[in-house]
Amino acid sequence: MATQAPRRARKKSQPSSTNIVTASPRSLIEILWMALIPLVLLILAAASSPVSQLGLSPVYGSIPASIYHQRLVVTTFLLAVAAQAFYRYHMLALVSAGFWCLPVLALVSPILQILLTKRSASLGPSLGPLLTELCTYFPLLFFSVLSAIVGLCAALRIGNYGHRTRTTLASVVSYTLFVISQMISRNFIEENIGKSLIVTRFGLQYVIAASYTSLLRSRLSLLVCLLLLYPLSQNNHLPLKYTTATVNQTLHGQGYSLVARRESLTGYISVLESLDQGFRVMRCDHSLLGGEWIDRHGSARSKLGEPVYSCFVMLEAVRLVECNSCENLFKSDREKQALVIGLGIGTSPSALIAHGIATTIVEIDPVVHQYASRYFHLPQNHISVIRDAVSYVKELQGAAKDRGKYDYIIHDVFTGGAEPIELFTKEFLEGLSYLLNAEGVIAINYGGDLLLESASLVVHTVLSVFPKCRLFREEPAPVGKILEKDFTNMIMFCRKSKAAFGFRKPVQADFLGSQARKDVLVPEYEIQAGYFEIAGGPDLRPAVLRRGDTARLVGLQQQNALNHWHIMRTVIPGVVWENW
């Protein structure tokens, strides 16, 4: 005879995120379930890595923002492994705290990033990115990795593994998955950034924060949702109409106005106008791609546009090169062809087109080309190639019909405070030499500190391909003092022949009605060849930059980018850089 009321059978539940630490799996399904949350945490942490860098690049530049990043990622992993080993008897409390705070950390990071980047002028390009990520990304990474390793260790309890073995396996799996996910995330962002509101810098941060909250089902979810209201309403970096209006309220106080902005694969692209000085520039992250003078109605002062920066005008001097054996002198401009690598606002290619030269422009960033056409009057009668210059030139090398096709080549690439290394390798320059005809001229713009080894390395690489070059700087060299830095634009005019060459005297038609071209079209401040001689004398064979062997230039490029950051802060106020 039954003496108790019947009871309902309790349903078996999957291990929750908070009891993963102590749970022991009894089947393959439970192992997979217990491993799922740790693996997703690692994927989210890996996706946050490039997103964190993107949030810093408009204020510091992509290179300064990345200097310490990867080293700190490795350090954070080691700290998480050490914490798991030393605090194994307190893991439940530590991981539970991590589960509670991860959604909040993911959400608060964009807010802290905004607040800290407002202090970029005092922090500088070295300390600023480091301090910002120590307060935002790396706490998120630490708790994500720690929770993942503990969760994977719990999933491995089904075997006869000791604690040390489980920790080692979990750590190796975690780091491998992180690196792969980081690479996939970076490639995805590069291919899709700016295509929708979600795939923007802060759109991605909000998606990551929402994913953490949904995955961990934290009781702080309500607080997270409330905190979302602040960045959504106050975050001026979101590319919306009302946020753009708010940005302009701040910029007008500095005498500037934001005309247009978009996120793209080379960085944050925007068009700015100086209301006081009357010029318009195109910005890419923390560098300027060029500018022109405008009238008070926002129109160019001349039909072609009056350039602000002389280096882009100097590149047009490829048309003025002459020598005793040059047959090009007998060809009219309309019979010639030019290849331009790197567009900027289009100062040099616009001039070539205006002279009637058939011009092909290779630009990797579609937004740069779009803005150059819309806001800087780039003529439409040219061939535009929107793709990576390295692959394009390599493709042309395989076509015999393109050998010696171009009379002029202009090589003008600059982004993130330094030149793309691959576009200065011996192999790439040999490709350009293949495309240049026997009497042709190439002009190469190099922006950097001429006292650094990187400048010497680039010059020697160029001279290894083109036997005769003349080098000019944008402005006179400082005299009368010992220099610690010499940051400037250097234009290298080169030919495939060893014959000496000069520049003809320009006529009125060469100036295209531009006062700037009258002033600076003819290169003036020449750098003597001995300036870049390496220690040991001219008989010592100098090193050149080869494809696949560019590590030597990376560290030097970082110093160039840091120097460039300080220069940009003297050109445009820091408040303008910070309010992007």
XYZ file of C-alpha atoms in Angstrom:
580
model
C 0.000 0.000 0.000
C 1.445 3.340 -1.081
C 2.111 5.735 1.777
C 3.515 8.688 -0.260
C 2.067 10.792 -3.016
C 3.570 10.144 -6.424
C 6.387 12.530 -7.436
C 7.104 13.890 -10.896
C 10.370 12.751 -12.322
C 12.920 15.544 -12.607
C 14.160 16.330 -16.074
C 17.836 15.982 -16.679
C 19.393 19.283 -17.645
C 22.567 20.098 -19.459
C 25.347 21.576 -17.347
C 24.936 25.318 -17.034
C 27.715 27.782 -17.603
C 28.281 28.188 -13.864
C 28.604 24.504 -12.929
C 30.925 23.558 -15.771
C 33.867 23.889 -13.400
C 32.740 21.076 -11.098
C 30.649 18.944 -13.448
C 32.001 15.618 -14.689
C 30.818 14.486 -18.130
C 29.290 11.039 -18.440
C 28.807 10.816 -22.212
C 30.115 12.178 -25.491
C 27.108 14.505 -25.772
C 27.861 16.019 -22.372
C 31.533 16.437 -23.333
C 30.540 18.317 -26.483
C 28.040 20.456 -24.583
C 30.542 21.305 -21.852
C 33.161 22.198 -24.479
C 30.737 24.366 -26.477
C 30.647 27.392 -24.175
C 34.462 27.519 -23.716
C 35.005 27.271 -27.465
C 32.488 30.036 -28.211
C 34.111 32.234 -25.552
C 37.454 31.818 -27.315
C 35.925 32.671 -30.689
C 34.339 35.828 -29.259
C 37.620 36.846 -27.616
C 39.463 36.270 -30.901
C 36.921 38.335 -32.839
C 37.326 41.125 -30.283
C 41.050 41.369 -31.057
C 40.862 43.073 -34.500
C 37.762 44.998 -33.398
C 39.700 46.523 -30.504
C 42.480 47.533 -32.899
C 39.973 49.112 -35.270
C 38.632 51.300 -32.484
C 42.122 52.699 -31.869
C 43.375 53.216 -35.430
C 41.553 56.515 -36.209
C 43.118 58.154 -33.142
C 46.562 56.527 -33.141
C 47.007 54.933 -36.566
C 46.979 51.214 -37.295
C 50.708 50.692 -36.717
C 51.056 52.414 -33.300
C 47.870 50.654 -32.171
C 49.375 47.250 -33.002
C 52.887 47.605 -31.560
C 52.173 45.906 -28.203
C 48.947 44.120 -29.075
C 50.122 40.637 -30.041
C 52.732 40.457 -27.289
C 50.070 41.302 -24.725
C 47.766 38.652 -26.186
C 50.425 35.997 -25.523
C 51.103 37.433 -22.051
C 47.396 37.358 -21.199
C 47.170 33.709 -22.259
C 50.114 32.829 -20.008
C 48.541 34.699 -17.090
C 45.270 32.821 -17.587
C 47.096 29.467 -17.623
C 49.044 30.463 -14.506
C 45.858 31.538 -12.733
C 44.243 28.211 -13.552
C 47.244 26.367 -12.115
C 47.777 28.408 -8.938
C 44.148 29.000 -8.023
C 42.752 25.578 -8.955
C 41.026 25.227 -5.571
C 39.279 28.578 -6.015
C 38.333 28.074 -9.649
C 34.577 27.997 -9.065
C 34.574 31.465 -7.493
C 37.015 32.904 -10.029
C 35.253 31.569 -13.118
C 31.820 32.443 -11.749
C 33.039 36.011 -11.312
C 34.283 35.910 -14.899
C 30.908 34.705 -16.180
C 29.208 37.515 -14.311
C 31.454 40.288 -15.554
C 32.244 39.228 -19.149
C 29.049 40.710 -20.666
C 29.622 43.958 -18.787
C 33.287 44.093 -19.824
C 32.300 43.548 -23.452
C 29.820 46.400 -23.321
C 31.814 48.867 -21.239
C 34.879 48.508 -23.490
C 33.559 50.845 -26.247
C 32.655 53.468 -23.640
C 36.063 53.274 -21.955
C 37.756 53.377 -25.342
C 35.953 56.623 -26.195
C 36.862 58.194 -22.856
C 40.518 57.166 -23.006
C 41.056 58.229 -26.620
C 39.942 61.718 -25.596
C 43.237 61.786 -23.666
C 45.354 60.789 -26.667
C 47.241 64.103 -26.757
C 48.622 63.585 -23.244
C 49.075 59.809 -23.527
C 50.830 59.808 -26.899
C 50.953 57.113 -29.617
C 52.984 54.606 -27.572
C 51.327 54.679 -24.151
C 47.820 55.529 -25.398
C 46.978 52.271 -27.229
C 48.687 50.193 -24.532
C 46.800 51.771 -21.631
C 43.489 51.715 -23.497
C 43.656 47.993 -24.243
C 44.856 47.182 -20.723
C 41.616 48.762 -19.488
C 39.325 47.323 -22.168
C 40.302 44.340 -24.286
C 42.792 42.449 -22.129
C 40.552 42.001 -19.041
C 37.941 40.602 -21.434
C 40.524 38.305 -22.993
C 41.858 37.130 -19.606
C 38.485 36.036 -18.214
C 37.450 34.521 -21.561
C 40.616 32.420 -21.780
C 40.511 31.460 -18.099
C 36.884 30.341 -18.334
C 37.588 28.476 -21.564
C 40.574 26.575 -20.164
C 38.654 25.603 -17.016
C 35.662 24.497 -19.069
C 37.805 22.406 -21.412
C 39.588 20.834 -18.419
C 36.193 19.811 -17.052
C 35.240 18.286 -20.395
C 38.448 16.220 -20.356
C 37.643 14.587 -16.985
C 36.058 11.620 -18.753
C 39.552 10.334 -19.465
C 42.231 9.272 -17.028
C 44.110 12.525 -17.453
C 45.881 14.234 -14.598
C 45.320 17.900 -13.815
C 48.561 18.993 -15.491
C 47.806 17.031 -18.658
C 44.268 18.420 -18.853
C 45.567 21.963 -18.376
C 48.217 21.525 -21.077
C 45.752 20.073 -23.587
C 43.159 22.739 -22.823
C 45.748 25.518 -23.161
C 47.066 24.249 -26.505
C 43.549 23.801 -27.899
C 42.540 27.239 -26.629
C 45.492 29.082 -28.150
C 45.234 27.233 -31.464
C 41.525 27.991 -31.773
C 42.135 31.611 -30.769
C 44.816 32.176 -33.422
C 42.718 30.583 -36.169
C 39.591 32.507 -35.151
C 41.580 35.746 -34.930
C 42.849 35.289 -38.480
C 39.394 34.417 -39.841
C 37.827 37.399 -38.053
C 40.470 39.770 -39.388
C 39.964 38.552 -42.968
C 36.180 38.778 -42.657
C 36.356 42.335 -41.336
C 38.773 43.449 -44.071
C 36.444 42.111 -46.756
C 33.175 43.396 -45.292
C 33.804 46.430 -43.092
C 31.562 49.362 -43.876
C 29.080 47.339 -45.932
C 26.426 47.635 -43.218
C 25.951 49.329 -39.854
C 26.654 46.056 -38.053
C 30.028 45.623 -39.769
C 31.490 48.863 -38.440
C 33.906 49.402 -35.582
C 31.323 49.927 -32.867
C 28.632 47.851 -34.545
C 30.922 44.849 -34.170
C 31.603 45.693 -30.530
C 27.879 45.736 -29.782
C 27.392 42.404 -31.560
C 30.173 40.881 -29.454
C 28.695 42.303 -26.224
C 25.254 40.934 -27.098
C 26.803 37.536 -27.884
C 28.546 37.359 -24.511
C 25.300 38.263 -22.738
C 23.239 35.724 -24.671
C 25.805 32.953 -24.230
C 26.336 33.334 -20.490
C 22.766 34.336 -19.576
C 24.152 36.566 -16.868
C 21.842 38.083 -14.269
C 23.492 41.342 -15.189
C 21.810 41.192 -18.596
C 19.318 43.858 -17.559
C 22.147 46.154 -16.528
C 23.885 45.410 -19.820
C 20.753 46.398 -21.748
C 20.489 49.636 -19.770
C 24.144 50.395 -20.394
C 23.537 49.911 -24.113
C 21.345 53.003 -24.100
C 24.311 55.268 -23.365
C 26.656 54.275 -26.203
C 23.798 53.940 -28.678
C 22.621 57.470 -27.991
C 25.947 59.185 -27.230
C 28.481 57.329 -29.376
C 29.331 59.824 -32.099
C 31.483 57.275 -33.923
C 28.401 55.472 -35.218
C 27.924 56.589 -38.855
C 24.404 57.980 -38.415
C 22.952 61.358 -39.393
C 22.265 62.585 -35.875
C 25.698 61.497 -34.615
C 27.372 63.240 -37.558
C 25.535 66.431 -36.627
C 26.802 66.085 -33.057
C 30.367 65.541 -34.285
C 30.142 68.697 -36.384
C 29.036 70.717 -33.374
C 32.336 69.780 -31.728
C 34.434 70.232 -34.879
C 32.978 73.659 -35.642
C 34.451 74.833 -32.354
C 37.868 73.904 -33.778
C 37.185 75.541 -37.144
C 36.539 72.271 -39.004
C 33.587 70.490 -40.571
C 32.978 66.817 -41.369
C 31.766 66.491 -44.966
C 31.606 62.697 -45.321
C 32.826 59.563 -43.544
C 32.880 55.815 -44.105
C 34.726 52.824 -42.799
C 36.621 50.857 -45.401
C 39.309 48.234 -45.795
C 42.294 50.609 -45.467
C 40.833 52.412 -42.464
C 38.401 55.112 -41.409
C 37.989 57.400 -44.447
C 36.588 60.910 -44.101
C 36.556 64.282 -45.835
C 37.220 67.325 -43.643
C 37.059 71.040 -44.352
C 38.900 73.811 -42.549
C 36.388 76.632 -42.139
C 39.050 79.153 -41.129
C 41.885 78.349 -43.549
C 39.748 77.236 -46.488
C 41.010 73.799 -47.458
C 39.543 70.313 -47.825
C 41.444 67.112 -47.014
C 40.859 63.368 -47.153
C 41.693 61.456 -44.012
C 42.577 57.773 -43.641
C 42.781 56.802 -39.957
C 45.478 59.096 -38.503
C 47.002 60.270 -41.795
C 46.052 62.599 -44.643
C 45.860 61.421 -48.253
C 45.941 64.914 -49.746
C 44.012 68.148 -49.879
C 43.079 71.168 -51.971
C 42.178 74.800 -51.357
C 38.504 75.714 -51.613
C 36.481 78.916 -51.595
C 33.912 79.773 -48.947
C 31.235 77.864 -50.879
C 33.231 74.629 -50.709
C 34.267 74.683 -54.390
C 37.816 74.257 -55.700
C 39.599 77.551 -56.375
C 40.616 76.449 -59.873
C 39.080 74.102 -62.414
C 41.551 71.314 -61.649
C 41.905 72.066 -57.946
C 44.654 73.940 -56.126
C 46.750 71.371 -54.199
C 47.609 71.974 -50.558
C 50.637 69.656 -50.441
C 53.563 70.228 -52.788
C 54.825 66.628 -52.893
C 51.868 65.512 -55.014
C 52.583 68.306 -57.510
C 56.263 67.343 -57.677
C 55.257 63.871 -58.875
C 53.877 65.482 -62.038
C 57.449 66.425 -62.981
C 57.780 63.011 -64.672
C 56.515 64.918 -67.733
C 59.450 67.338 -67.532
C 62.263 64.761 -67.528
C 64.556 65.092 -70.533
C 67.883 63.682 -71.678
C 70.018 63.696 -74.810
C 68.825 60.263 -75.932
C 65.168 60.507 -74.878
C 62.882 59.654 -77.790
C 59.825 60.428 -75.646
C 60.419 64.115 -76.323
C 59.012 63.600 -79.811
C 55.763 62.026 -78.579
C 52.807 64.200 -77.675
C 51.040 63.753 -74.345
C 48.040 62.258 -76.127
C 50.244 59.454 -77.424
C 51.479 58.534 -73.954
C 50.180 56.273 -71.204
C 50.618 56.511 -67.447
C 50.151 54.088 -64.554
C 49.413 55.508 -61.096
C 49.805 53.246 -58.048
C 47.841 54.805 -55.167
C 45.215 57.489 -55.686
C 44.844 59.676 -52.592
C 42.676 62.635 -53.606
C 43.941 62.309 -57.181
C 46.187 65.388 -57.500
C 48.818 63.802 -59.771
C 46.553 61.576 -61.903
C 44.100 64.454 -62.425
C 46.940 66.538 -63.860
C 48.092 63.722 -66.152
C 44.543 63.284 -67.420
C 44.217 67.050 -67.949
C 47.326 66.926 -70.166
C 45.653 64.264 -72.315
C 47.682 61.287 -71.093
C 45.793 57.970 -71.030
C 45.933 57.149 -67.320
C 45.314 53.931 -65.393
C 44.803 54.295 -61.630
C 45.313 51.342 -59.274
C 43.700 51.914 -55.861
C 42.905 49.183 -53.353
C 40.197 51.107 -51.482
C 36.894 51.756 -53.317
C 35.871 54.470 -50.832
C 39.055 56.451 -51.538
C 38.246 56.368 -55.254
C 34.620 57.303 -54.602
C 35.526 60.275 -52.397
C 38.273 61.463 -54.777
C 35.693 61.544 -57.569
C 32.902 63.137 -55.533
C 34.749 65.671 -53.384
C 38.043 66.319 -55.218
C 36.912 66.409 -58.862
C 38.842 63.368 -60.121
C 38.073 63.240 -63.883
C 36.084 60.245 -65.053
C 38.044 59.656 -68.270
C 40.539 57.204 -66.829
C 40.849 53.458 -66.271
C 40.260 52.589 -62.616
C 41.517 49.319 -61.167
C 40.139 48.763 -57.653
C 42.348 45.995 -56.342
C 45.638 45.204 -54.668
C 48.547 46.621 -56.681
C 50.845 43.660 -55.970
C 48.554 41.082 -57.560
C 47.616 43.446 -60.408
C 51.216 44.185 -61.398
C 52.089 40.500 -61.134
C 49.177 39.733 -63.455
C 50.380 42.304 -66.004
C 53.874 40.810 -65.895
C 52.395 37.610 -67.258
C 51.025 39.405 -70.328
C 53.642 40.083 -73.014
C 51.492 42.849 -74.523
C 51.946 44.964 -71.385
C 55.750 44.937 -71.471
C 56.991 48.513 -71.786
C 53.431 49.788 -72.040
C 53.731 52.906 -69.900
C 55.673 56.112 -70.486
C 55.148 57.279 -66.904
C 54.593 55.454 -63.631
C 53.751 57.242 -60.382
C 54.204 55.197 -57.209
C 52.476 57.046 -54.357
C 51.293 54.789 -51.552
C 51.024 55.815 -47.929
C 48.661 54.749 -45.171
C 48.679 54.323 -41.417
C 51.722 56.568 -41.028
C 53.997 54.388 -43.171
C 54.293 52.824 -46.598
C 52.924 49.344 -47.347
C 56.090 47.251 -47.220
C 55.146 44.894 -50.064
C 54.977 47.820 -52.500
C 58.644 48.662 -51.893
C 60.142 45.209 -52.398
C 62.607 44.517 -55.183
C 60.148 42.100 -56.804
C 57.332 44.662 -56.981
C 59.635 47.359 -58.347
C 60.918 44.893 -60.953
C 57.310 44.422 -62.001
C 56.948 48.178 -62.482
C 60.214 48.225 -64.435
C 58.776 45.540 -66.715
C 55.757 47.760 -67.437
C 57.836 50.921 -68.026
C 59.125 51.495 -71.544
C 62.823 51.967 -72.263
C 62.603 55.770 -72.262
C 59.999 55.991 -69.512
C 60.209 57.667 -66.107
C 58.975 56.472 -62.717
C 58.403 58.788 -59.751
C 58.338 57.177 -56.296
C 57.098 59.075 -53.250
C 58.599 58.027 -49.922
C 57.444 59.683 -46.707
C 59.495 59.044 -43.602
C 62.465 59.917 -41.447
C 65.462 60.100 -43.776
C 67.792 59.494 -40.830
C 66.337 56.037 -40.175
C 67.744 52.919 -41.793
C 64.362 52.311 -43.459
C 64.913 55.243 -45.853
C 68.339 53.924 -46.811
C 66.927 50.429 -47.309
C 64.178 51.718 -49.622
C 66.596 53.881 -51.637
C 69.039 51.012 -52.156
C 66.176 48.723 -53.179
C 65.007 51.258 -55.768
C 68.574 51.711 -57.086
C 68.958 47.935 -57.430
C 66.154 47.999 -60.010
C 66.531 51.420 -61.654
C 70.185 52.280 -62.407
C 69.729 56.054 -62.634
C 67.758 58.045 -60.066
C 67.620 61.597 -58.777
C 66.224 62.239 -55.306
C 64.469 65.389 -54.122
C 62.972 66.398 -50.804
C 59.766 68.383 -50.391
C 61.354 71.277 -48.516
C 64.907 72.508 -47.851
C 67.029 70.417 -45.520
C 67.504 71.964 -42.072
C 70.955 73.485 -41.659
C 73.055 74.671 -38.762
C 72.007 72.033 -36.235
C 72.388 68.342 -35.474
C 69.166 66.560 -36.404
C 67.546 63.810 -34.368
C 64.692 63.438 -36.874
C 64.285 64.404 -40.516
C 60.728 63.451 -41.469
C 59.806 64.595 -44.979
C 58.500 63.469 -48.364
C 61.210 62.337 -50.756
C 60.493 61.968 -54.480
C 62.716 59.584 -56.444
C 62.745 60.109 -60.227
C 64.215 57.057 -61.958
C 64.851 55.675 -65.437
C 65.846 52.282 -66.805
C 68.845 53.813 -68.584
C 72.089 54.879 -66.897
C 72.144 58.079 -68.944
C 72.000 61.331 -66.990
C 68.774 63.303 -67.157
C 67.398 66.684 -66.156
C 64.123 68.599 -66.180
C 63.037 70.903 -68.964
C 61.849 74.391 -68.199
C 58.053 74.284 -67.867
C 55.784 76.332 -70.090
C 52.490 77.942 -69.137
C 50.477 74.904 -70.269
C 52.305 72.700 -67.749
C 50.842 74.662 -64.840
C 47.188 74.010 -65.759
C 46.201 77.401 -64.362
C 47.472 76.490 -60.875
C 49.620 78.779 -58.758
C 50.883 75.825 -56.704
C 52.227 74.190 -59.858
C 54.003 77.401 -60.807
C 55.683 77.397 -57.408
C 56.731 73.766 -56.922
C 56.298 71.750 -60.144
C 60.039 71.680 -60.844
C 61.903 69.712 -58.106
C 64.383 71.950 -56.337
C 65.901 70.453 -53.179
C 68.044 67.583 -54.409
C 69.506 64.946 -52.115
C 72.965 63.799 -53.141
C 73.518 60.096 -53.714
C 76.097 59.834 -50.927
C 73.481 60.773 -48.320
C 72.309 57.154 -48.098
C 75.690 55.416 -48.283
C 75.944 52.675 -45.700
C 78.709 52.384 -43.145
C 81.810 50.861 -44.734
C 81.766 52.992 -47.850
C 80.219 52.757 -51.316
C 82.028 49.494 -52.146
C 80.066 47.573 -49.515
C 77.017 45.964 -51.097
C 73.877 47.350 -49.401
C 70.900 45.265 -48.341
C 67.695 45.401 -50.370
C 64.117 44.672 -49.432
C 62.948 41.295 -50.760
C 59.488 39.767 -50.780
C 59.071 37.423 -47.830
C 62.018 39.024 -46.039
C 60.521 42.285 -44.804
C 60.829 41.762 -41.033
C 63.831 44.077 -40.973
C 61.666 46.999 -42.027
C 58.763 46.356 -39.636
C 60.455 47.772 -36.519
C 61.764 50.768 -38.459
C 58.302 51.321 -39.884
C 56.920 51.514 -36.353
C 59.263 54.394 -35.506
C 58.250 56.169 -38.714
C 54.587 55.791 -37.786
C 55.171 57.205 -34.292
C 57.000 60.217 -35.753
C 54.239 60.698 -38.298
C 51.605 60.736 -35.528
C 53.255 63.713 -33.848
C 53.501 65.569 -37.166
C 49.822 65.006 -37.925
C 48.889 66.515 -34.551
C 50.587 69.758 -35.664
C 48.712 69.803 -38.982
C 45.201 69.232 -37.588
C 44.126 69.697 -33.928
C 43.934 66.627 -31.714
C 40.224 67.187 -31.027
C 39.523 66.734 -34.748
C 41.441 63.443 -34.849
C 39.652 62.188 -31.721
C 36.134 63.050 -32.926
C 35.862 60.778 -35.890
